[in-house]
Amino acid sequence: QVQLVESGGGLVQPGGSLRLSCAASGSIFNINAMGWYRQAPGKQRELVALISSGGDTTNVADPVKGRFTISRDNAKNTVSLQMNSLKPEDTAVYYCYILANFGSNYWGQGTQVTVSS
């Protein structure tokens, strides 16, 4: 069984910053891509950012490009999302994602990020 545990969500004012972290544990091997998705109320889940197994390639969605940075620590099986210059439209539940175990998708339970004054 694979567990993804997220942390770092919360309430922040517009222009503020938050850092999300996700730790993978359990029967997990061959972690390939890691990343973050988000889902706002009434909307579909959307990609925020992905990072390759070696950490040398990232795919960052246009709405957050230049404000969000994804990183990973392969020694600890963690992926992080540094979110700066947050906007109210960034409000959503953020989900950690990994592709591992030769093609299986795993999701975290989600962490709420609310950007409001």
Tab-separated table of N, CA and C in Angstrom:
chain	number	residue	atom	x	y	z
A	1	GLN	N	0.835	-1.187	0.000
A	1	GLN	CA	0.000	0.000	0.000
A	1	GLN	C	0.875	1.243	0.000
A	2	VAL	N	0.422	2.250	-0.730
A	2	VAL	CA	1.181	3.491	-0.856
A	2	VAL	C	0.416	4.616	-0.162
A	3	GLN	N	1.129	5.405	0.601
A	3	GLN	CA	0.518	6.551	1.260
A	3	GLN	C	1.219	7.830	0.816
A	4	LEU	N	0.420	8.830	0.531
A	4	LEU	CA	0.927	10.168	0.242
A	4	LEU	C	0.359	11.104	1.298
A	5	VAL	N	1.234	11.730	2.035
A	5	VAL	CA	0.801	12.617	3.105
A	5	VAL	C	1.221	14.036	2.763
A	6	GLU	N	0.219	14.913	2.656
A	6	GLU	CA	0.463	16.304	2.289
A	6	GLU	C	0.448	17.193	3.523
A	7	SER	N	1.144	18.291	3.420
A	7	SER	CA	1.138	19.276	4.493
A	7	SER	C	1.395	20.659	3.907
A	8	GLY	N	1.033	21.684	4.678
A	8	GLY	CA	1.392	23.040	4.296
A	8	GLY	C	0.265	23.917	3.786
A	9	GLY	N	-0.925	23.378	3.638
A	9	GLY	CA	-2.025	24.215	3.181
A	9	GLY	C	-2.479	25.171	4.264
A	10	GLY	N	-3.414	26.071	3.895
A	10	GLY	CA	-3.933	26.996	4.882
A	10	GLY	C	-4.517	28.238	4.244
A	11	LEU	N	-4.714	29.235	5.091
A	11	LEU	CA	-5.275	30.523	4.662
A	11	LEU	C	-4.154	31.546	4.563
A	12	VAL	N	-4.126	32.277	3.459
A	12	VAL	CA	-3.092	33.285	3.251
A	12	VAL	C	-3.715	34.470	2.531
A	13	GLN	N	-3.170	35.642	2.775
A	13	GLN	CA	-3.663	36.846	2.100
A	13	GLN	C	-3.122	36.911	0.665
A	14	PRO	N	-3.824	37.602	-0.210
A	14	PRO	CA	-3.297	37.800	-1.567
A	14	PRO	C	-1.899	38.400	-1.528
A	15	GLY	N	-1.043	37.855	-2.385
A	15	GLY	CA	0.347	38.281	-2.404
A	15	GLY	C	1.245	37.487	-1.487
A	16	GLY	N	0.655	36.668	-0.652
A	16	GLY	CA	1.440	35.880	0.291
A	16	GLY	C	2.006	34.606	-0.315
A	17	SER	N	2.643	33.807	0.544
A	17	SER	CA	3.301	32.579	0.104
A	17	SER	C	2.912	31.409	0.985
A	18	LEU	N	2.941	30.237	0.380
A	18	LEU	CA	2.765	28.985	1.102
A	18	LEU	C	3.679	27.952	0.458
A	19	ARG	N	4.038	26.958	1.252
A	19	ARG	CA	4.827	25.844	0.724
A	19	ARG	C	4.110	24.554	1.052
A	20	LEU	N	3.776	23.793	0.015
A	20	LEU	CA	3.162	22.484	0.194
A	20	LEU	C	4.235	21.407	0.093
A	21	SER	N	4.073	20.379	0.917
A	21	SER	CA	4.975	19.240	0.858
A	21	SER	C	4.173	17.954	0.837
A	22	CYS	N	4.752	16.935	0.223
A	22	CYS	CA	4.102	15.635	0.134
A	22	CYS	C	5.158	14.559	0.300
A	23	ALA	N	4.909	13.630	1.219
A	23	ALA	CA	5.829	12.530	1.455
A	23	ALA	C	5.169	11.214	1.076
A	24	ALA	N	5.867	10.425	0.274
A	24	ALA	CA	5.370	9.126	-0.152
A	24	ALA	C	6.010	8.031	0.681
A	25	SER	N	5.204	7.060	1.079
A	25	SER	CA	5.726	5.949	1.864
A	25	SER	C	4.932	4.689	1.558
A	26	GLY	N	5.414	3.573	2.108
A	26	GLY	CA	4.725	2.306	1.891
A	26	GLY	C	5.406	1.485	0.827
A	27	SER	N	4.614	0.654	0.162
A	27	SER	CA	5.144	-0.264	-0.853
A	27	SER	C	5.332	0.484	-2.173
A	28	ILE	N	6.333	1.319	-2.177
A	28	ILE	CA	6.534	2.173	-3.332
A	28	ILE	C	7.950	2.016	-3.857
A	29	PHE	N	8.064	1.944	-5.181
A	29	PHE	CA	9.363	1.836	-5.813
A	29	PHE	C	9.263	2.448	-7.205
A	30	ASN	N	10.388	2.682	-7.775
A	30	ASN	CA	10.441	3.222	-9.127
A	30	ASN	C	9.540	4.434	-9.294
A	31	ILE	N	9.726	5.447	-8.437
A	31	ILE	CA	8.935	6.670	-8.576
A	31	ILE	C	9.385	7.401	-9.827
A	32	ASN	N	8.450	7.704	-10.680
A	32	ASN	CA	8.755	8.411	-11.914
A	32	ASN	C	8.392	9.882	-11.703
A	33	ALA	N	7.354	10.341	-12.356
A	33	ALA	CA	6.973	11.745	-12.197
A	33	ALA	C	6.305	11.983	-10.837
A	34	MET	N	6.453	13.185	-10.342
A	34	MET	CA	5.753	13.635	-9.139
A	34	MET	C	5.159	15.002	-9.458
A	35	GLY	N	4.102	15.352	-8.752
A	35	GLY	CA	3.526	16.655	-9.063
A	35	GLY	C	2.367	17.054	-8.194
A	36	TRP	N	1.723	18.124	-8.633
A	36	TRP	CA	0.586	18.681	-7.918
A	36	TRP	C	-0.530	19.029	-8.899
A	37	TYR	N	-1.740	18.726	-8.486
A	37	TYR	CA	-2.950	19.133	-9.194
A	37	TYR	C	-3.796	19.931	-8.208
A	38	ARG	N	-4.778	20.628	-8.730
A	38	ARG	CA	-5.693	21.350	-7.852
A	38	ARG	C	-7.105	21.307	-8.406
A	39	GLN	N	-8.055	21.468	-7.497
A	39	GLN	CA	-9.458	21.483	-7.892
A	39	GLN	C	-10.186	22.551	-7.094
A	40	ALA	N	-10.694	23.534	-7.815
A	40	ALA	CA	-11.480	24.596	-7.204
A	40	ALA	C	-12.955	24.185	-7.217
A	41	PRO	N	-13.762	24.771	-6.349
A	41	PRO	CA	-15.185	24.425	-6.305
A	41	PRO	C	-15.860	24.617	-7.660
A	42	GLY	N	-16.574	23.604	-8.099
A	42	GLY	CA	-17.292	23.681	-9.358
A	42	GLY	C	-16.445	23.525	-10.597
A	43	LYS	N	-15.163	23.226	-10.413
A	43	LYS	CA	-14.271	23.086	-11.564
A	43	LYS	C	-13.633	21.707	-11.579
A	44	GLN	N	-13.075	21.357	-12.731
A	44	GLN	CA	-12.382	20.092	-12.851
A	44	GLN	C	-10.988	20.187	-12.245
A	45	ARG	N	-10.464	19.029	-11.856
A	45	ARG	CA	-9.089	18.989	-11.369
A	45	ARG	C	-8.152	19.354	-12.508
A	46	GLU	N	-7.159	20.179	-12.206
A	46	GLU	CA	-6.234	20.634	-13.233
A	46	GLU	C	-4.791	20.486	-12.767
A	47	LEU	N	-3.917	20.335	-13.732
A	47	LEU	CA	-2.502	20.238	-13.447
A	47	LEU	C	-1.965	21.575	-12.951
A	48	VAL	N	-1.136	21.509	-11.931
A	48	VAL	CA	-0.408	22.689	-11.464
A	48	VAL	C	1.046	22.586	-11.912
A	49	ALA	N	1.701	21.488	-11.547
A	49	ALA	CA	3.100	21.322	-11.921
A	49	ALA	C	3.501	19.863	-11.796
A	50	LEU	N	4.397	19.436	-12.690
A	50	LEU	CA	4.976	18.101	-12.651
A	50	LEU	C	6.481	18.223	-12.710
A	51	ILE	N	7.166	17.222	-12.137
A	51	ILE	CA	8.613	17.196	-12.180
A	51	ILE	C	9.048	15.778	-12.513
A	52	SER	N	10.065	15.672	-13.351
A	52	SER	CA	10.527	14.367	-13.814
A	52	SER	C	11.285	13.627	-12.719
A	53	SER	N	11.581	12.363	-12.993
A	53	SER	CA	12.225	11.521	-11.986
A	53	SER	C	13.567	12.083	-11.534
A	54	GLY	N	14.318	12.637	-12.450
A	54	GLY	CA	15.613	13.188	-12.090
A	54	GLY	C	15.552	14.628	-11.611
A	55	GLY	N	14.395	15.220	-11.689
A	55	GLY	CA	14.237	16.603	-11.250
A	55	GLY	C	14.719	17.635	-12.249
A	56	ASP	N	15.125	17.191	-13.427
A	56	ASP	CA	15.704	18.130	-14.380
A	56	ASP	C	14.682	18.716	-15.339
A	57	THR	N	13.482	18.177	-15.345
A	57	THR	CA	12.439	18.677	-16.237
A	57	THR	C	11.169	18.945	-15.444
A	58	THR	N	10.606	20.128	-15.660
A	58	THR	CA	9.354	20.475	-15.003
A	58	THR	C	8.339	20.943	-16.035
A	59	ASN	N	7.093	20.744	-15.695
A	59	ASN	CA	5.986	21.223	-16.512
A	59	ASN	C	5.081	22.027	-15.578
A	60	VAL	N	5.040	23.321	-15.775
A	60	VAL	CA	4.293	24.212	-14.891
A	60	VAL	C	3.159	24.852	-15.682
A	61	ALA	N	1.972	24.808	-15.137
A	61	ALA	CA	0.800	25.361	-15.826
A	61	ALA	C	0.935	26.870	-16.001
A	62	ASP	N	0.415	27.362	-17.103
A	62	ASP	CA	0.546	28.786	-17.403
A	62	ASP	C	0.010	29.713	-16.309
A	63	PRO	N	-1.120	29.407	-15.683
A	63	PRO	CA	-1.657	30.337	-14.667
A	63	PRO	C	-0.735	30.549	-13.466
A	64	VAL	N	0.180	29.625	-13.237
A	64	VAL	CA	1.051	29.735	-12.060
A	64	VAL	C	2.512	29.897	-12.431
A	65	LYS	N	2.807	29.902	-13.705
A	65	LYS	CA	4.200	30.010	-14.145
A	65	LYS	C	4.807	31.318	-13.653
A	66	GLY	N	6.019	31.204	-13.129
A	66	GLY	CA	6.683	32.381	-12.598
A	66	GLY	C	6.360	32.670	-11.145
A	67	ARG	N	5.347	32.003	-10.615
A	67	ARG	CA	4.972	32.198	-9.207
A	67	ARG	C	5.160	30.934	-8.381
A	68	PHE	N	4.948	29.786	-8.985
A	68	PHE	CA	5.062	28.504	-8.281
A	68	PHE	C	6.318	27.772	-8.761
A	69	THR	N	6.974	27.092	-7.814
A	69	THR	CA	8.149	26.299	-8.130
A	69	THR	C	8.002	24.909	-7.526
A	70	ILE	N	8.220	23.896	-8.354
A	70	ILE	CA	8.142	22.514	-7.871
A	70	ILE	C	9.549	21.965	-7.698
A	71	SER	N	9.712	21.134	-6.670
A	71	SER	CA	10.998	20.495	-6.427
A	71	SER	C	10.756	19.126	-5.793
A	72	ARG	N	11.780	18.293	-5.791
A	72	ARG	CA	11.647	16.970	-5.190
A	72	ARG	C	12.949	16.561	-4.536
A	73	ASP	N	12.830	15.655	-3.583
A	73	ASP	CA	13.973	15.080	-2.900
A	73	ASP	C	13.836	13.562	-3.025
A	74	ASN	N	14.594	12.982	-3.918
A	74	ASN	CA	14.443	11.543	-4.181
A	74	ASN	C	14.917	10.690	-3.007
A	75	ALA	N	15.815	11.197	-2.222
A	75	ALA	CA	16.293	10.446	-1.064
A	75	ALA	C	15.188	10.290	-0.015
A	76	LYS	N	14.276	11.268	0.009
A	76	LYS	CA	13.208	11.249	1.016
A	76	LYS	C	11.838	10.941	0.407
A	77	ASN	N	11.784	10.739	-0.901
A	77	ASN	CA	10.508	10.508	-1.598
A	77	ASN	C	9.516	11.629	-1.321
A	78	THR	N	9.978	12.844	-1.452
A	78	THR	CA	9.106	13.988	-1.215
A	78	THR	C	9.062	14.903	-2.437
A	79	VAL	N	7.947	15.601	-2.563
A	79	VAL	CA	7.797	16.628	-3.581
A	79	VAL	C	7.206	17.858	-2.911
A	80	SER	N	7.677	19.020	-3.307
A	80	SER	CA	7.233	20.265	-2.683
A	80	SER	C	6.785	21.258	-3.748
A	81	LEU	N	5.932	22.169	-3.325
A	81	LEU	CA	5.455	23.227	-4.207
A	81	LEU	C	5.562	24.546	-3.453
A	82	GLN	N	6.461	25.395	-3.884
A	82	GLN	CA	6.596	26.726	-3.305
A	82	GLN	C	5.681	27.660	-4.093
A	83	MET	N	4.739	28.274	-3.392
A	83	MET	CA	3.753	29.133	-4.036
A	83	MET	C	3.934	30.566	-3.545
A	84	ASN	N	4.294	31.440	-4.454
A	84	ASN	CA	4.495	32.854	-4.138
A	84	ASN	C	3.471	33.701	-4.877
A	85	SER	N	3.338	34.935	-4.429
A	85	SER	CA	2.420	35.887	-5.073
A	85	SER	C	1.041	35.267	-5.286
A	86	LEU	N	0.525	34.666	-4.255
A	86	LEU	CA	-0.745	33.953	-4.370
A	86	LEU	C	-1.899	34.896	-4.668
A	87	LYS	N	-2.831	34.391	-5.453
A	87	LYS	CA	-4.000	35.158	-5.872
A	87	LYS	C	-5.268	34.440	-5.402
A	88	PRO	N	-6.364	35.159	-5.277
A	88	PRO	CA	-7.614	34.495	-4.877
A	88	PRO	C	-7.994	33.346	-5.803
A	89	GLU	N	-7.657	33.447	-7.059
A	89	GLU	CA	-7.994	32.370	-7.997
A	89	GLU	C	-7.131	31.126	-7.803
A	90	ASP	N	-6.148	31.188	-6.951
A	90	ASP	CA	-5.371	29.997	-6.601
A	90	ASP	C	-6.071	29.159	-5.528
A	91	THR	N	-7.154	29.683	-4.987
A	91	THR	CA	-7.895	28.944	-3.963
A	91	THR	C	-8.427	27.637	-4.527
A	92	ALA	N	-8.073	26.535	-3.858
A	92	ALA	CA	-8.457	25.209	-4.333
A	92	ALA	C	-7.976	24.163	-3.333
A	93	VAL	N	-8.417	22.939	-3.554
A	93	VAL	CA	-7.806	21.803	-2.862
A	93	VAL	C	-6.656	21.321	-3.744
A	94	TYR	N	-5.487	21.205	-3.151
A	94	TYR	CA	-4.292	20.801	-3.882
A	94	TYR	C	-3.983	19.335	-3.569
A	95	TYR	N	-3.751	18.571	-4.631
A	95	TYR	CA	-3.515	17.140	-4.507
A	95	TYR	C	-2.108	16.790	-4.975
A	96	CYS	N	-1.432	16.032	-4.162
A	96	CYS	CA	-0.141	15.473	-4.529
A	96	CYS	C	-0.375	14.279	-5.456
A	97	TYR	N	0.510	14.109	-6.401
A	97	TYR	CA	0.396	13.013	-7.379
A	97	TYR	C	1.767	12.394	-7.611
A	98	ILE	N	1.800	11.061	-7.727
A	98	ILE	CA	3.020	10.411	-8.180
A	98	ILE	C	2.685	9.288	-9.162
A	99	LEU	N	3.598	9.088	-10.056
A	99	LEU	CA	3.549	7.962	-10.987
A	99	LEU	C	4.659	7.018	-10.552
A	100	ALA	N	4.286	5.812	-10.136
A	100	ALA	CA	5.279	4.913	-9.561
A	100	ALA	C	4.887	3.470	-9.811
A	101	ASN	N	5.736	2.586	-9.329
A	101	ASN	CA	5.450	1.139	-9.402
A	101	ASN	C	5.101	0.721	-10.830
A	102	PHE	N	5.888	1.226	-11.773
A	102	PHE	CA	5.763	0.875	-13.187
A	102	PHE	C	4.376	1.171	-13.739
A	103	GLY	N	3.945	2.409	-13.581
A	103	GLY	CA	2.748	2.846	-14.277
A	103	GLY	C	1.512	3.070	-13.441
A	104	SER	N	1.623	3.019	-12.130
A	104	SER	CA	0.447	3.249	-11.282
A	104	SER	C	0.392	4.704	-10.830
A	105	ASN	N	-0.822	5.240	-10.774
A	105	ASN	CA	-1.040	6.610	-10.325
A	105	ASN	C	-1.485	6.607	-8.863
A	106	TYR	N	-0.911	7.500	-8.088
A	106	TYR	CA	-1.268	7.614	-6.675
A	106	TYR	C	-1.553	9.071	-6.359
A	107	TRP	N	-2.553	9.258	-5.485
A	107	TRP	CA	-2.984	10.598	-5.127
A	107	TRP	C	-2.999	10.770	-3.611
A	108	GLY	N	-2.698	11.995	-3.191
A	108	GLY	CA	-2.849	12.332	-1.788
A	108	GLY	C	-4.296	12.652	-1.477
A	109	GLN	N	-4.560	12.934	-0.208
A	109	GLN	CA	-5.929	13.176	0.228
A	109	GLN	C	-6.377	14.606	-0.060
A	110	GLY	N	-5.447	15.472	-0.378
A	110	GLY	CA	-5.767	16.861	-0.687
A	110	GLY	C	-5.558	17.774	0.500
A	111	THR	N	-5.105	18.981	0.225
A	111	THR	CA	-4.926	19.991	1.265
A	111	THR	C	-5.508	21.312	0.751
A	112	GLN	N	-6.258	21.972	1.613
A	112	GLN	CA	-6.959	23.190	1.201
A	112	GLN	C	-6.014	24.382	1.231
A	113	VAL	N	-6.041	25.147	0.152
A	113	VAL	CA	-5.345	26.427	0.087
A	113	VAL	C	-6.401	27.500	-0.186
A	114	THR	N	-6.470	28.467	0.710
A	114	THR	CA	-7.427	29.561	0.562
A	114	THR	C	-6.685	30.885	0.552
A	115	VAL	N	-6.896	31.661	-0.500
A	115	VAL	CA	-6.249	32.962	-0.637
A	115	VAL	C	-7.340	34.025	-0.532
A	116	SER	N	-7.309	34.741	0.569
A	116	SER	CA	-8.384	35.706	0.831
A	116	SER	C	-7.911	36.755	1.816
A	117	SER	N	-8.432	37.958	1.652
A	117	SER	CA	-8.121	39.024	2.606
A	117	SER	C	-9.181	39.084	3.700
